[in-house]
Coordinates of C-alpha atoms in Angstrom, one line a residue:
M1259 CA -92.5 -47.8 -18.8
K1260 CA -94.0 -46.9 -22.1
P1261 CA -91.3 -46.8 -24.9
T1262 CA -90.8 -43.4 -26.6
L1263 CA -88.8 -42.0 -29.4
Q1264 CA -86.3 -39.2 -28.8
F1265 CA -84.0 -37.1 -31.0
K1266 CA -80.5 -36.4 -29.9
L1267 CA -77.9 -34.2 -31.5
S1268 CA -74.2 -35.1 -30.8
Q1269 CA -70.8 -34.6 -32.3
H1270 CA -68.3 -37.5 -32.9
L1271 CA -65.4 -38.5 -35.0
T1272 CA -65.9 -40.9 -37.9
L1273 CA -63.1 -42.5 -39.8
T1274 CA -63.8 -42.9 -43.5
P1275 CA -62.6 -46.2 -45.2
Q1276 CA -59.9 -44.2 -46.9
L1277 CA -58.6 -42.8 -43.7
Q1278 CA -58.7 -46.3 -42.1
Q1279 CA -56.6 -47.6 -45.0
S1280 CA -54.1 -44.8 -44.6
I1281 CA -53.6 -45.5 -40.9
R1282 CA -53.3 -49.2 -41.5
L1283 CA -50.7 -48.8 -44.3
L1284 CA -48.7 -46.4 -42.1
Q1285 CA -48.1 -48.9 -39.4
L1286 CA -47.2 -51.7 -41.7
S1287 CA -43.5 -52.7 -42.2
T1288 CA -42.0 -52.8 -45.7
A1289 CA -42.5 -56.6 -46.0
E1290 CA -46.1 -56.4 -44.7
L1291 CA -46.8 -53.5 -47.1
S1292 CA -45.6 -55.6 -50.1
Q1293 CA -47.9 -58.5 -49.0
E1294 CA -50.8 -56.1 -48.6
I1295 CA -50.2 -54.6 -52.1
E1296 CA -49.9 -58.0 -53.7
R1297 CA -53.2 -59.0 -52.1
M1298 CA -55.0 -55.9 -53.4
V1299 CA -53.5 -56.2 -56.8
Q1300 CA -54.9 -59.7 -57.0
E1301 CA -58.3 -58.5 -55.9
N1302 CA -58.5 -55.3 -58.0
P1303 CA -58.2 -55.8 -61.8
L1304 CA -57.5 -52.1 -62.4
L1305 CA -54.4 -52.1 -60.1
E1306 CA -51.1 -53.6 -61.2
L1307 CA -47.4 -53.6 -60.3
D1308 CA -45.1 -52.2 -62.9
D1309 CA -42.3 -54.8 -62.7
H1310 CA -40.6 -54.0 -66.1
I1311 CA -36.9 -53.7 -66.0
G1312 CA -35.8 -50.1 -65.7
S1313 CA -39.2 -48.9 -64.6
D1314 CA -39.2 -46.1 -62.1
P1315 CA -41.5 -45.6 -59.1
I1316 CA -44.5 -43.4 -59.5
D1317 CA -43.7 -39.7 -59.5
Y1318 CA -46.2 -38.8 -56.8
R1319 CA -45.7 -35.1 -57.5
N1320 CA -47.4 -35.6 -60.9
M1321 CA -50.8 -37.0 -59.8
P1322 CA -53.9 -36.6 -61.9
S1323 CA -55.9 -33.6 -60.8
D1324 CA -59.2 -35.4 -60.5
I1325 CA -57.9 -37.6 -57.7
R1326 CA -55.3 -35.2 -56.4
A1327 CA -54.4 -36.0 -52.8
E1328 CA -56.4 -33.5 -50.7
P1329 CA -55.6 -33.2 -47.0
L1330 CA -57.0 -36.2 -45.1
S1331 CA -58.5 -33.9 -42.5
D1332 CA -61.2 -33.2 -45.1
L1333 CA -62.1 -36.9 -45.1
I1334 CA -62.9 -36.9 -41.4
E1335 CA -66.7 -36.5 -41.0
T1336 CA -66.7 -34.3 -38.0
P1337 CA -67.7 -30.7 -37.3
D1338 CA -64.8 -30.2 -35.1
E1339 CA -61.7 -29.8 -37.2
A1340 CA -59.4 -29.2 -34.3
S1341 CA -60.0 -32.6 -32.9
A1342 CA -59.0 -34.2 -36.2
K1343 CA -55.4 -33.5 -35.2
L1344 CA -55.6 -36.3 -32.8
L1345 CA -55.6 -38.7 -35.7
S1346 CA -52.5 -37.0 -37.0
I1347 CA -52.7 -38.3 -40.5
E1348 CA -52.4 -35.7 -43.1
D1349 CA -51.3 -35.4 -46.7
S1350 CA -48.2 -33.8 -48.0
S1351 CA -48.5 -30.1 -48.5
D1352 CA -46.5 -30.0 -51.7
T1353 CA -48.8 -32.3 -53.7
R1354 CA -49.3 -30.7 -57.1
K1355 CA -51.9 -31.1 -59.8
M1356 CA -51.2 -32.3 -63.3
T1357 CA -53.2 -32.6 -66.4
D1358 CA -51.5 -35.6 -67.9
E1359 CA -52.9 -38.8 -66.6
S1360 CA -50.4 -41.1 -68.3
D1361 CA -48.3 -41.6 -65.2
W1362 CA -51.2 -43.4 -63.5
F1363 CA -51.2 -46.1 -66.2
S1364 CA -48.9 -48.9 -67.3
D1365 CA -47.3 -48.7 -70.8
D1366 CA -49.2 -51.1 -73.1
R1367 CA -46.3 -51.0 -75.5
A1368 CA -44.2 -52.9 -73.0
V1369 CA -46.9 -55.6 -72.9
R1370 CA -47.3 -55.7 -76.7
N1371 CA -43.6 -55.8 -77.3
T1372 CA -43.0 -58.6 -74.9
R1373 CA -41.4 -61.4 -76.9
D1374 CA -41.3 -65.1 -76.3
D1375 CA -37.8 -65.7 -75.0
D1376 CA -38.4 -69.1 -73.5
D1377 CA -35.5 -70.5 -75.5
E1378 CA -33.2 -67.8 -74.3
R1379 CA -33.9 -68.2 -70.6
D1380 CA -31.0 -69.4 -68.5
F1381 CA -32.4 -71.8 -66.1
Q1382 CA -30.0 -72.1 -63.2
Q1383 CA -29.7 -75.3 -61.4
Q1384 CA -31.1 -75.2 -58.0
A1385 CA -29.1 -76.6 -55.1
A1386 CA -30.6 -79.5 -53.4
E1387 CA -31.9 -78.8 -49.9
P1388 CA -29.8 -80.3 -47.2
P1389 CA -31.3 -83.2 -45.3
S1390 CA -33.0 -82.6 -42.0
L1391 CA -31.8 -84.2 -38.8
R1392 CA -34.4 -87.0 -39.0
E1393 CA -33.6 -87.7 -42.6
H1394 CA -29.9 -87.9 -41.8
L1395 CA -30.5 -90.3 -38.9
N1396 CA -33.0 -92.4 -40.7
L1397 CA -30.6 -92.9 -43.6
Q1398 CA -28.0 -94.2 -41.1
L1399 CA -30.6 -96.4 -39.6
S1400 CA -31.5 -97.9 -42.9
L1401 CA -27.9 -98.8 -43.6
S1402 CA -27.3 -100.4 -40.1
Q1403 CA -27.5 -104.1 -39.2
I1404 CA -30.1 -103.5 -36.5
P1405 CA -33.1 -106.0 -36.7
E1406 CA -36.3 -104.7 -38.0
R1407 CA -38.0 -104.4 -34.6
G1408 CA -35.0 -102.5 -33.2
R1409 CA -35.1 -100.2 -36.2
R1410 CA -38.7 -99.3 -35.4
I1411 CA -37.9 -98.5 -31.8
V1412 CA -34.9 -96.4 -32.8
G1413 CA -37.1 -94.6 -35.3
L1414 CA -39.5 -93.9 -32.5
L1415 CA -36.7 -92.2 -30.5
I1416 CA -35.6 -90.3 -33.6
D1417 CA -39.1 -88.8 -33.9
S1418 CA -38.9 -87.8 -30.2
L1419 CA -35.8 -85.7 -30.6
D1420 CA -36.0 -81.9 -30.5
D1421 CA -34.4 -79.5 -32.9
D1422 CA -31.2 -79.4 -30.9
G1423 CA -30.9 -83.2 -31.1
Y1424 CA -31.8 -83.9 -27.4
L1425 CA -34.2 -86.6 -26.2
A1426 CA -36.1 -84.3 -23.8
Q1427 CA -38.7 -86.9 -22.9
D1428 CA -38.0 -89.4 -20.2
L1429 CA -37.8 -93.0 -21.3
E1430 CA -40.2 -94.2 -18.5
E1431 CA -42.8 -91.7 -19.6
L1432 CA -42.4 -92.7 -23.2
V1433 CA -43.0 -96.4 -22.3
E1434 CA -46.3 -95.4 -20.6
L1435 CA -47.4 -93.5 -23.7
L1436 CA -46.8 -96.5 -26.1
P1437 CA -49.7 -98.8 -26.9
P1438 CA -49.4 -102.1 -24.9
E1439 CA -49.8 -104.2 -28.0
L1440 CA -46.4 -103.1 -29.2
A1441 CA -44.8 -104.9 -26.2
I1442 CA -42.0 -102.4 -25.8
D1443 CA -40.5 -102.2 -22.3
I1444 CA -37.9 -99.9 -20.8
D1445 CA -35.0 -102.2 -21.7
D1446 CA -35.9 -102.0 -25.3
L1447 CA -35.8 -98.2 -25.2
H1448 CA -32.4 -98.2 -23.4
N1449 CA -31.0 -100.5 -26.1
A1450 CA -32.5 -98.4 -28.8
L1451 CA -31.0 -95.2 -27.2
E1452 CA -27.6 -96.8 -27.2
Q1453 CA -27.9 -97.5 -30.9
L1454 CA -29.1 -93.9 -31.5
Q1455 CA -26.3 -92.3 -29.6
R1456 CA -23.7 -94.2 -31.7
M1457 CA -24.9 -92.3 -34.8
D1458 CA -23.6 -89.2 -36.4
P1459 CA -23.3 -86.4 -35.3
P1460 CA -21.6 -87.2 -31.9
G1461 CA -23.8 -86.1 -29.0
I1462 CA -27.1 -86.9 -30.7
G1463 CA -29.8 -88.4 -28.5
A1464 CA -28.3 -87.0 -25.2
R1465 CA -30.7 -86.3 -22.4
N1466 CA -28.8 -83.3 -21.0
L1467 CA -25.9 -81.1 -21.7
R1468 CA -23.5 -83.1 -19.5
E1469 CA -24.3 -86.3 -21.4
C1470 CA -24.0 -84.5 -24.7
L1471 CA -20.5 -83.2 -24.0
L1472 CA -19.3 -86.5 -22.6
M1473 CA -20.5 -88.4 -25.7
Q1474 CA -18.5 -86.0 -27.9
L1475 CA -15.4 -86.3 -25.7
H1476 CA -15.5 -90.1 -25.8
A1477 CA -15.7 -89.8 -29.6
L1478 CA -12.4 -88.0 -29.7
P1479 CA -9.1 -90.0 -30.2
E1480 CA -7.6 -91.4 -27.0
C1481 CA -4.4 -89.5 -27.8
T1482 CA -6.1 -86.1 -27.5
P1483 CA -4.2 -84.0 -25.0
Y1484 CA -6.0 -83.4 -21.6
L1485 CA -8.9 -85.6 -22.6
D1486 CA -9.1 -87.4 -19.3
Q1487 CA -9.1 -84.1 -17.4
A1488 CA -11.8 -82.7 -19.6
V1489 CA -14.0 -85.8 -19.1
L1490 CA -13.5 -85.5 -15.3
L1491 CA -14.4 -81.8 -15.3
V1492 CA -17.5 -82.3 -17.4
N1493 CA -18.7 -85.3 -15.4
D1494 CA -18.0 -83.9 -11.9
D1495 CA -18.1 -80.1 -11.9
L1496 CA -19.5 -78.7 -15.1
E1497 CA -21.3 -75.9 -13.1
S1498 CA -17.9 -74.5 -11.9
L1499 CA -16.8 -74.2 -15.5
A1500 CA -20.0 -72.4 -16.5
S1501 CA -19.6 -69.9 -13.6
R1502 CA -15.9 -69.5 -14.3
D1503 CA -14.9 -70.6 -10.9
F1504 CA -11.3 -71.3 -12.0
A1505 CA -9.9 -71.7 -8.5
T1506 CA -12.2 -74.6 -7.7
I1507 CA -11.5 -76.2 -11.0
K1508 CA -7.7 -76.1 -10.5
K1509 CA -8.1 -77.7 -7.1
L1510 CA -10.3 -80.5 -8.6
L1511 CA -7.9 -81.2 -11.5
H1512 CA -4.6 -80.3 -9.7
C1513 CA -3.5 -78.3 -12.7
D1514 CA -1.9 -74.9 -13.4
D1515 CA -3.3 -72.0 -15.5
E1516 CA -1.8 -73.3 -18.8
C1517 CA -3.3 -76.8 -18.3
L1518 CA -6.7 -75.3 -17.3
R1519 CA -6.6 -73.1 -20.4
S1520 CA -6.1 -76.1 -22.7
I1521 CA -8.8 -78.1 -21.0
R1522 CA -11.2 -75.2 -21.3
H1523 CA -10.4 -74.8 -24.9
L1524 CA -11.0 -78.5 -25.6
I1525 CA -14.4 -78.4 -23.9
T1526 CA -15.6 -75.1 -25.5
R1527 CA -14.8 -76.5 -29.0
L1528 CA -17.6 -79.1 -28.5
N1529 CA -21.0 -78.6 -29.9
P1530 CA -23.7 -78.2 -27.2
R1531 CA -26.5 -78.4 -29.9
P1532 CA -25.5 -81.2 -32.3
G1533 CA -28.9 -81.1 -34.1
M1534 CA -28.7 -77.4 -35.0
A1535 CA -26.5 -78.0 -38.0
F1536 CA -29.4 -79.7 -39.7
S1537 CA -32.0 -77.0 -39.0
S1538 CA -33.3 -75.1 -42.0
T1539 CA -33.4 -71.5 -40.9
V1540 CA -34.7 -69.0 -43.4
A1541 CA -32.7 -65.7 -43.5
R1542 CA -34.8 -62.6 -43.1
Y1543 CA -33.5 -59.6 -45.0
I1544 CA -34.4 -56.0 -44.1
I1545 CA -35.2 -53.6 -46.8
P1546 CA -34.5 -50.1 -45.4
D1547 CA -37.2 -47.5 -46.0
V1548 CA -34.8 -44.5 -45.8
I1549 CA -31.1 -44.1 -46.8
V1550 CA -28.9 -41.5 -45.1
T1551 CA -26.1 -40.0 -47.0
K1552 CA -23.7 -37.0 -46.5
I1553 CA -24.3 -34.1 -48.8
S1554 CA -22.4 -30.9 -48.6
G1555 CA -21.1 -31.7 -45.1
S1556 CA -24.5 -32.6 -43.6
W1557 CA -26.4 -35.8 -43.3
V1558 CA -29.6 -36.0 -45.3
A1559 CA -32.4 -38.7 -45.4
S1560 CA -34.0 -39.9 -48.7
L1561 CA -36.4 -42.6 -49.5
N1562 CA -35.1 -45.9 -50.7
P1563 CA -36.5 -46.5 -54.3
E1564 CA -36.3 -50.3 -53.8
A1565 CA -38.8 -50.1 -50.9
M1566 CA -41.3 -48.0 -52.9
P1567 CA -43.9 -50.1 -54.8
R1568 CA -44.3 -49.3 -58.5
L1569 CA -48.1 -49.1 -58.7
K1570 CA -50.0 -48.4 -61.9
I1571 CA -53.6 -48.4 -63.1
N1572 CA -54.3 -50.9 -65.9
R1573 CA -54.9 -48.8 -69.0
L1574 CA -57.0 -51.5 -70.8
Y1575 CA -59.7 -51.6 -68.1
A1576 CA -59.5 -47.8 -67.6
D1577 CA -60.2 -47.3 -71.3
I1578 CA -63.1 -49.7 -71.2
L1579 CA -64.5 -47.8 -68.2
K1580 CA -64.1 -44.5 -70.0
R1581 CA -66.0 -45.7 -73.1
S1582 CA -68.8 -47.4 -71.2
H1583 CA -71.5 -45.5 -69.3
D1584 CA -74.0 -48.3 -68.5
D1585 CA -74.6 -50.0 -65.2
S1586 CA -72.2 -52.8 -66.0
A1587 CA -69.3 -50.4 -65.5
R1588 CA -70.2 -49.5 -61.9
G1589 CA -68.1 -52.4 -60.6
L1590 CA -65.0 -51.3 -62.5
S1591 CA -65.6 -47.7 -61.4
G1592 CA -65.5 -48.8 -57.8
H1593 CA -62.2 -50.7 -58.4
L1594 CA -60.8 -47.6 -60.1
N1595 CA -61.5 -45.4 -57.1
E1596 CA -60.0 -48.0 -54.8
A1597 CA -56.9 -48.2 -56.9
K1598 CA -56.5 -44.4 -56.9
W1599 CA -57.0 -44.2 -53.2
L1600 CA -54.4 -47.0 -52.6
I1601 CA -51.8 -45.1 -54.7
K1602 CA -52.6 -41.9 -52.8
N1603 CA -52.3 -43.6 -49.4
V1604 CA -49.0 -45.3 -50.3
H1605 CA -47.7 -41.9 -51.4
Q1606 CA -48.8 -40.4 -48.1
R1607 CA -47.2 -43.2 -46.1
F1608 CA -43.8 -42.7 -47.7
S1609 CA -44.2 -38.9 -47.5
T1610 CA -44.8 -39.2 -43.7
I1611 CA -41.9 -41.6 -43.3
L1612 CA -39.6 -39.1 -45.1
K1613 CA -40.7 -36.2 -42.9
V1614 CA -40.1 -38.0 -39.7
S1615 CA -36.8 -39.5 -40.9
S1616 CA -35.5 -36.1 -42.0
A1617 CA -36.4 -34.6 -38.6
V1618 CA -34.6 -37.4 -36.8
V1619 CA -31.5 -37.1 -39.0
E1620 CA -31.4 -33.3 -38.5
R1621 CA -31.3 -33.8 -34.7
Q1622 CA -28.9 -36.7 -34.7
Q1623 CA -26.1 -35.3 -36.9
Q1624 CA -23.5 -36.1 -34.2
F1625 CA -24.5 -39.7 -34.1
F1626 CA -23.8 -40.1 -37.8
E1627 CA -20.4 -38.4 -37.3
H1628 CA -19.2 -40.0 -34.1
G1629 CA -21.4 -43.0 -33.4
A1630 CA -23.6 -44.1 -30.6
V1631 CA -21.6 -42.3 -27.9
A1632 CA -22.8 -39.0 -29.4
M1633 CA -26.5 -39.9 -29.5
R1634 CA -28.7 -37.0 -28.5
P1635 CA -31.6 -37.6 -26.1
M1636 CA -34.9 -37.5 -28.0
V1637 CA -38.5 -38.5 -27.4
L1638 CA -41.5 -38.9 -29.7
R1639 CA -43.1 -35.7 -28.5
E1640 CA -40.2 -33.6 -29.8
I1641 CA -40.6 -34.8 -33.4
A1642 CA -44.4 -34.7 -33.1
D1643 CA -44.3 -31.0 -32.0
T1644 CA -41.9 -30.2 -34.8
L1645 CA -44.0 -31.8 -37.6
D1646 CA -47.3 -30.9 -36.0
L1647 CA -48.3 -34.5 -35.8
H1648 CA -49.6 -36.7 -32.9
E1649 CA -47.3 -38.9 -30.9
S1650 CA -49.2 -42.0 -32.1
T1651 CA -48.4 -41.2 -35.7
I1652 CA -44.7 -40.9 -34.8
S1653 CA -44.9 -44.2 -33.0
R1654 CA -46.5 -45.9 -36.1
V1655 CA -43.9 -44.4 -38.4
T1656 CA -40.9 -45.4 -36.3
T1657 CA -42.1 -49.0 -35.7
Q1658 CA -40.6 -51.6 -38.1
K1659 CA -39.3 -48.9 -40.4
F1660 CA -35.6 -49.0 -41.0
M1661 CA -32.9 -46.5 -41.9
R1662 CA -29.7 -47.4 -43.7
T1663 CA -26.7 -45.4 -42.6
P1664 CA -22.9 -45.8 -43.0
R1665 CA -22.9 -47.1 -39.5
G1666 CA -25.4 -49.9 -40.2
I1667 CA -29.2 -50.4 -40.5
F1668 CA -31.2 -49.1 -37.6
E1669 CA -34.9 -49.1 -36.7
L1670 CA -36.2 -45.6 -36.4
K1671 CA -37.1 -46.3 -32.8
Y1672 CA -33.4 -46.8 -32.1
F1673 CA -32.9 -43.0 -32.2
F1674 CA -35.5 -42.4 -29.4
G1675 CA -35.1 -43.3 -25.8
S1676 CA -34.9 -42.1 -22.2
H1677 CA -32.2 -39.9 -20.8
V1678 CA -30.1 -39.6 -17.7
A1679 CA -29.3 -36.3 -16.0
T1680 CA -25.7 -35.1 -15.8
D1681 CA -24.1 -33.1 -13.0
T1682 CA -24.1 -30.0 -15.1
G1683 CA -27.9 -30.0 -15.4
G1684 CA -27.9 -31.5 -18.9
A1685 CA -29.1 -34.9 -20.2
C1686 CA -27.3 -37.9 -21.7
S1687 CA -29.1 -40.4 -24.0
A1688 CA -29.5 -44.0 -22.7
T1689 CA -28.1 -45.2 -26.0
A1690 CA -24.9 -43.2 -25.5
I1691 CA -24.6 -44.6 -22.0
R1692 CA -24.9 -48.1 -23.3
A1693 CA -22.2 -47.4 -25.9
L1694 CA -19.9 -46.0 -23.1
I1695 CA -20.5 -49.1 -21.0
K1696 CA -19.7 -51.4 -24.0
Q1697 CA -16.5 -49.4 -24.6
M1698 CA -15.3 -49.7 -21.0
I1699 CA -16.0 -53.4 -20.9
N1700 CA -14.3 -54.0 -24.2
A1701 CA -11.2 -52.2 -22.9
E1702 CA -11.2 -53.9 -19.4
N1703 CA -8.6 -56.3 -18.0
A1704 CA -10.0 -59.8 -18.6
Q1705 CA -8.4 -61.0 -15.3
K1706 CA -10.0 -58.2 -13.3
P1707 CA -13.2 -57.1 -15.1
L1708 CA -15.1 -54.1 -14.1
S1709 CA -18.1 -54.6 -11.8
D1710 CA -21.4 -52.6 -12.2
S1711 CA -20.4 -50.4 -9.2
Q1712 CA -17.1 -49.6 -10.7
I1713 CA -18.7 -48.7 -14.0
S1714 CA -21.2 -46.5 -12.2
E1715 CA -18.3 -44.7 -10.5
I1716 CA -16.4 -44.1 -13.7
L1717 CA -19.5 -42.7 -15.4
G1718 CA -20.0 -40.5 -12.3
Q1719 CA -16.5 -39.1 -12.8
Q1720 CA -17.5 -38.2 -16.4
G1721 CA -20.5 -36.3 -15.1
I1722 CA -23.1 -38.9 -15.8
M1723 CA -25.0 -39.9 -12.7
V1724 CA -26.1 -43.5 -13.2
A1725 CA -27.0 -45.9 -10.4
R1726 CA -25.5 -49.5 -10.2
R1727 CA -28.9 -51.0 -10.9
T1728 CA -29.2 -48.9 -14.0
V1729 CA -25.8 -49.9 -15.2
A1730 CA -26.8 -53.6 -14.7
K1731 CA -30.0 -53.0 -16.7
Y1732 CA -28.2 -51.3 -19.6
R1733 CA -25.5 -54.0 -19.6
E1734 CA -28.1 -56.8 -19.8
S1735 CA -29.9 -54.9 -22.6
I1736 CA -26.8 -55.1 -24.8
Q1737 CA -26.3 -58.8 -23.8
I1738 CA -23.1 -58.4 -21.8
P1739 CA -22.7 -61.1 -19.0
P1740 CA -22.0 -60.1 -15.4
V1741 CA -18.5 -59.7 -14.0
N1742 CA -18.1 -63.3 -12.8
L1743 CA -18.8 -64.6 -16.3
R1744 CA -16.4 -62.2 -18.0
K1745 CA -13.5 -63.2 -15.8
S1746 CA -10.6 -64.9 -17.5
F1747 CA -7.2 -66.1 -16.3

């Protein structure tokens, strides 16, 4: 077939780079936003963070008129304006013009007046990092009287331990993996394992939970009450203890309730993960995007100033750009536009978060007054219709965005969820049902805990129609064990 040229006219949506950046910033968490801004500050010489003490966040209401935030729907290159709503990213309607451009820039006086206070700095002594499990064991190994060859084999086993301090790899498999020229057989590994299991902490080098607990029990003084019974129970019937089959345990040990209670207390004091004490876990802190406070009898949402980046445009480079009109300034001009767009999109991000948070707080007033049991059923579409946004935008806003309330810090998605019908024709939030289940289980008799069927019946008496399987699903979601594991004596 002979190739031909044809002209075709069509309509389609095109996202501008500015709109793509706005969407990306909206779905980032606060920590991810900080990292993204730091990266862009490093790449853009006209953009900087105002980290001076006492500095305030940008007053986004006073934005320079030449780069005033116009509605982002104008940035969508499409002839069909109605379809732009699918993108659901729009700018705040209360954005105002201003004539003073000083708020865009950092204060040079703060830089010029910076004094050299190296001599006045108070350098705090940093605490030494605690040793890791391997460092702790290798130190004991270096102080031991084990021959050099034995030390190397024990060191090999130390390197094979997992973070909990267990030797998960079988010794026979380990022998096969070792090079033949080392001449290490299975007896050498057993002897090295015995040396390793004598080290601190007790239970280190165990190959399973039973062996770990037995090693810790054998390390206790012989005069410890009920020590022999605890060793017998762990060695012969640890599964019954895990499943709380107290009747079987009492038959095995020939003991009464008081004796069994003491034995169980002795075993539960042991550490099933002896190596976890040496793990270096980094605490992750949440910076809430929104703070909820009570004003004039009603709960109101406001943005957290600590979560809002203090972005400025570098005045030095901006003045150079203003005085220069040759081709060499084109690069700086592009950086200036990028900096202005970033500040605008950051403003839009926090403006959208505040809109959604305010709508959520307005509908969940009873939650802030009475707790999770008063949570109102709510879905994304309800907020989307109220704010004239798309559900995808609400989903982006509520993901990894957090709200600080007097009842704790919650992700915005916490306030959304499914609902269950009531016998009066209404609806009850799944979050409220989970809170009711937790209340009932906390108040139950430990010797006769409530089953899922009984909880379902109690909820039915309150007008909430919930099946037993639904109760089990909600109970597992709040990490409450089943009835047999909650039973006590």
